[in-house]
PDB file of C-alpha atoms in Angstrom:
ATOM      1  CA  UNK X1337       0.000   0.000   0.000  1.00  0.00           C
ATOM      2  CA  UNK X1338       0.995   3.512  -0.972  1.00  0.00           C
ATOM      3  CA  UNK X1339       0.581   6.391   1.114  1.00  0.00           C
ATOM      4  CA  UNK X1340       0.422  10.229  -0.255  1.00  0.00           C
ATOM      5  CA  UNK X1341       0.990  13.292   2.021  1.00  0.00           C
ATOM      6  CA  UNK X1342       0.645  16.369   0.501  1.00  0.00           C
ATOM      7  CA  UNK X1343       2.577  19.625   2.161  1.00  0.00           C
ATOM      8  CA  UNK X1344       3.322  23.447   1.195  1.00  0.00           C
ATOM      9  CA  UNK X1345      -0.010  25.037   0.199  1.00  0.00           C
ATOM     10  CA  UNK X1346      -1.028  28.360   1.273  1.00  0.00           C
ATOM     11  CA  UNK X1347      -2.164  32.160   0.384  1.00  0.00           C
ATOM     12  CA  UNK X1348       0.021  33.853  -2.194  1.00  0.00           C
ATOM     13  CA  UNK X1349      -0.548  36.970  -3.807  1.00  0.00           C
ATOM     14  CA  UNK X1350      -0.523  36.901  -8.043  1.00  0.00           C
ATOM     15  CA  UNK X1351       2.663  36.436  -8.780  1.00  0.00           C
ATOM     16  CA  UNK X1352       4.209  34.409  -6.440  1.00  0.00           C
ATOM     17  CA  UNK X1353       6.058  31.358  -6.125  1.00  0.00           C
ATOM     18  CA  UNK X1354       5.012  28.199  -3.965  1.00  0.00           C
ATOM     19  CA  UNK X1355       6.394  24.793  -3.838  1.00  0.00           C
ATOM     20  CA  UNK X1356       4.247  22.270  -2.962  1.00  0.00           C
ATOM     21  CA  UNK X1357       5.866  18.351  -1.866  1.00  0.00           C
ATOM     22  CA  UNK X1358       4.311  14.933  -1.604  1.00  0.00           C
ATOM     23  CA  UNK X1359       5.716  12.296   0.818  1.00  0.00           C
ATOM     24  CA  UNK X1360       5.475   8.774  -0.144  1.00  0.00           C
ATOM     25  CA  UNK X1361       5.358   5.423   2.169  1.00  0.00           C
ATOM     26  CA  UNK X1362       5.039   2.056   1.909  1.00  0.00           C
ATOM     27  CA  UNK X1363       7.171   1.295  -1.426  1.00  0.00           C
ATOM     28  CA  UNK X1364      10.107   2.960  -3.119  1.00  0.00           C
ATOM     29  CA  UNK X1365       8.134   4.876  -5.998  1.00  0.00           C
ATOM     30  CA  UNK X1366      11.138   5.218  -7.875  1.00  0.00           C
ATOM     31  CA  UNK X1367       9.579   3.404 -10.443  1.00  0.00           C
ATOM     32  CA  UNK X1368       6.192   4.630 -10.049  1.00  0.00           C
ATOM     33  CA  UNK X1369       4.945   7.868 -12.881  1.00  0.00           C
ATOM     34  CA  UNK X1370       3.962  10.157 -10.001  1.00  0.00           C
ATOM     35  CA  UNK X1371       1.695  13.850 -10.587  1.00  0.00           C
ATOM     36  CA  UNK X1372      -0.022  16.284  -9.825  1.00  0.00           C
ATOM     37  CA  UNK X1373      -3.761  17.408 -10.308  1.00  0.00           C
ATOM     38  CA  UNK X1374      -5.844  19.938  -8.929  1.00  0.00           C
ATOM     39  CA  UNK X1375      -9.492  20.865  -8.107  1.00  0.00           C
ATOM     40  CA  UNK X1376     -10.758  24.104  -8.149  1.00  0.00           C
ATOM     41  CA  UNK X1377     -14.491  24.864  -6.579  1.00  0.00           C
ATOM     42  CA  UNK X1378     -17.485  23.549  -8.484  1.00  0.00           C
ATOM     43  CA  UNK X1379     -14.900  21.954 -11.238  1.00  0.00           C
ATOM     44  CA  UNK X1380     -13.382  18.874 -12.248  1.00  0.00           C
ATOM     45  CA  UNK X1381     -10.305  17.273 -11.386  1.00  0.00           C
ATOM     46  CA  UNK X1382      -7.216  18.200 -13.982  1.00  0.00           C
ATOM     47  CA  UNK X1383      -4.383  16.907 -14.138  1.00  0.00           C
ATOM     48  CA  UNK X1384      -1.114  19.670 -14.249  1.00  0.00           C
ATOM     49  CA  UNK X1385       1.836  17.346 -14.323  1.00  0.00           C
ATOM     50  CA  UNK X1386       3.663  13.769 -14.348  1.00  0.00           C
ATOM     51  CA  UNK X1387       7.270  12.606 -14.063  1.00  0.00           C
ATOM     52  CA  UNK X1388       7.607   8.973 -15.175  1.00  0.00           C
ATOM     53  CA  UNK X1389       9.811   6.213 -14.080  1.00  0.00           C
ATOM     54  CA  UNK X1390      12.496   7.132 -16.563  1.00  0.00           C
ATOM     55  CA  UNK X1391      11.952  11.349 -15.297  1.00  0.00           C
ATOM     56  CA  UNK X1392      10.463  12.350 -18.186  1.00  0.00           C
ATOM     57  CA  UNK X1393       7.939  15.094 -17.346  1.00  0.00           C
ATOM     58  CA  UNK X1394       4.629  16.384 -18.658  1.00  0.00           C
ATOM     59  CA  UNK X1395       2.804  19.676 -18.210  1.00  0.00           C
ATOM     60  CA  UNK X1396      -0.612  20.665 -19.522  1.00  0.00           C
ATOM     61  CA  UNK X1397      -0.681  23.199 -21.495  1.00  0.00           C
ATOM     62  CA  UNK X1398      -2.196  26.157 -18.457  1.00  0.00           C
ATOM     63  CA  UNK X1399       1.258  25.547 -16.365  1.00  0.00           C
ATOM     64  CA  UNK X1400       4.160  24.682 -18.928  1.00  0.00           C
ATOM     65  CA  UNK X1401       6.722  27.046 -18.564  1.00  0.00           C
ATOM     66  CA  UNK X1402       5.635  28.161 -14.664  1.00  0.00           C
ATOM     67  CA  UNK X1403       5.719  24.556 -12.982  1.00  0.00           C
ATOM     68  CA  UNK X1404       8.225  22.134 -12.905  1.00  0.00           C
ATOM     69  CA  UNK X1405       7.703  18.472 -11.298  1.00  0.00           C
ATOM     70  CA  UNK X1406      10.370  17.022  -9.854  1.00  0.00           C
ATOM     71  CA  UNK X1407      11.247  13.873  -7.888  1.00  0.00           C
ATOM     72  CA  UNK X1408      13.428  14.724  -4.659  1.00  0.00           C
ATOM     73  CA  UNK X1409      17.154  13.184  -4.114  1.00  0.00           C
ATOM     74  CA  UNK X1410      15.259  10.658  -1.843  1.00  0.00           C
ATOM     75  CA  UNK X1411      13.357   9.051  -4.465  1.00  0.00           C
ATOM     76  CA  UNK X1412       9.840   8.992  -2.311  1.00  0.00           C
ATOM     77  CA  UNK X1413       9.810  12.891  -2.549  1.00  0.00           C
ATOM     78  CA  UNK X1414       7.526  14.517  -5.101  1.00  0.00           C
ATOM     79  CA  UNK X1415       7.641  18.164  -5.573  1.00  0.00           C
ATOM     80  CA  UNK X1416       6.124  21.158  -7.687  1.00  0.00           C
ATOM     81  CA  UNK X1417       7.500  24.385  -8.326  1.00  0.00           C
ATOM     82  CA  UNK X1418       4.836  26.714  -9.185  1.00  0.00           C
ATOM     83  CA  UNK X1419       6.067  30.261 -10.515  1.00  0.00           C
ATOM     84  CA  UNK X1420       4.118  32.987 -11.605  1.00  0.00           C
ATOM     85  CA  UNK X1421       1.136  31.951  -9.905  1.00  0.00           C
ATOM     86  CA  UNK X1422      -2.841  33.179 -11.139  1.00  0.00           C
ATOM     87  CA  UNK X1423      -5.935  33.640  -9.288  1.00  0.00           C
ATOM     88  CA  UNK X1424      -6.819  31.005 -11.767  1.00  0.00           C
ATOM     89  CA  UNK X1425      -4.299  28.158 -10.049  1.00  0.00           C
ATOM     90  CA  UNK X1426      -6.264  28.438  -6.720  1.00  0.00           C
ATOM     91  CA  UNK X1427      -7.586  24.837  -6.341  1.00  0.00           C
ATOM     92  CA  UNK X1428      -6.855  21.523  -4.094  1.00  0.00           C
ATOM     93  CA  UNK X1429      -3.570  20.358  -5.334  1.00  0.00           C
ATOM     94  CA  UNK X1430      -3.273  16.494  -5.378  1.00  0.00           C
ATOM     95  CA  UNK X1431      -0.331  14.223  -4.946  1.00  0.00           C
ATOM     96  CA  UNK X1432      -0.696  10.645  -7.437  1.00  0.00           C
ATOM     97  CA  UNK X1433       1.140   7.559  -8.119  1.00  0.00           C
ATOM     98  CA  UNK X1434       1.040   4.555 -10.812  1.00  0.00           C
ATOM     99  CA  UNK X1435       2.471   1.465 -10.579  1.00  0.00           C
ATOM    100  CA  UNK X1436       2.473   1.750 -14.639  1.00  0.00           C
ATOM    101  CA  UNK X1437       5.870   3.832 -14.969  1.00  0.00           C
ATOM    102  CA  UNK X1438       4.916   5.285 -18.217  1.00  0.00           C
ATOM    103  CA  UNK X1439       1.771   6.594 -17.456  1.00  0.00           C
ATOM    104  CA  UNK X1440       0.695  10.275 -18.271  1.00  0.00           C
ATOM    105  CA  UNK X1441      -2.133  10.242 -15.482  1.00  0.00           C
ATOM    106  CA  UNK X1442      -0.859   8.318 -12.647  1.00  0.00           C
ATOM    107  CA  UNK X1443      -4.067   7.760 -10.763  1.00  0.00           C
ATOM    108  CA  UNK X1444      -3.568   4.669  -9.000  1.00  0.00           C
ATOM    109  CA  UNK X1445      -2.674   6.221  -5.474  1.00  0.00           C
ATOM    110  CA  UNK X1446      -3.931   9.608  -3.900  1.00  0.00           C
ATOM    111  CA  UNK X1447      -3.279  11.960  -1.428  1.00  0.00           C
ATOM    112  CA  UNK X1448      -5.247  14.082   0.427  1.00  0.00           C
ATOM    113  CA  UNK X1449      -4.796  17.342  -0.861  1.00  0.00           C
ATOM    114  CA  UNK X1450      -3.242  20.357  -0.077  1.00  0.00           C
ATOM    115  CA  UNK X1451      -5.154  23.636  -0.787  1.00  0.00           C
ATOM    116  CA  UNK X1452      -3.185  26.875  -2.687  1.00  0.00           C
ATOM    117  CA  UNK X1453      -5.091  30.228  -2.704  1.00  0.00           C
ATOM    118  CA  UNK X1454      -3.981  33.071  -5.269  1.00  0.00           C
ATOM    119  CA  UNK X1455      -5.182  36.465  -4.168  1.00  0.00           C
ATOM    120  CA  UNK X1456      -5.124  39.252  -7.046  1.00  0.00           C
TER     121      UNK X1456
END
């Protein structure tokens, strides 16, 4: 069993940076594709970013040069830099891991969510 923790959200102001970082237990994810997706009020889940097994990262298109995923030294870390942050990133950002390495949308394992306000 995999366990997600989710850390780093707050209130920013338009502009700011944040970096937000999952903590993994219960297996070495190095080979896992691990992401992140968020939730914003009265929408549905997206999906913002994967690294896969071999570190090859994904953004959608609404983050791609402002985030960057990353997997920590420790291989159970997950982290995103978000720069340049928008009213329009506030949402529930959500930690996930796949067992399938190559995945785009790891969505096997979930955390809890950590919540990131930008004010204008």
């Amino acid at each position: 069993q995999v366990q997600l923790v989710e850390s780093g959200g707050g209130l920013v102001q338009a502009g700011d940076s944040l970096t937000l970082s999952c903590a993994a237990s219960g297996r070495t994810l190095s080979s896992y594709a691990m992401g992140w997706f968020r939730q914003a009020p009265g929408k549905p889940r997206e999906w913002v970013a994967t690294i896969t097994s071999s570190d090859h990262t994904i953004y959608a298109d609404a983050v791609k040069g402002r985030f960057t995923i990353s997997r920590g030294n420790v291989k159970n870390t997950l982290y995103l830099q978000m720069n340049r942050l928008k009213p329009d990133d506030t949402a529930v950002y959500y930690c996930a891991a796949d067992r399938s390495g190559a995945t785009v949308f790891p969505n096997e394992y979930w955390g809890q969510g950590t919540q990131v306000t930008v004010s204008s």
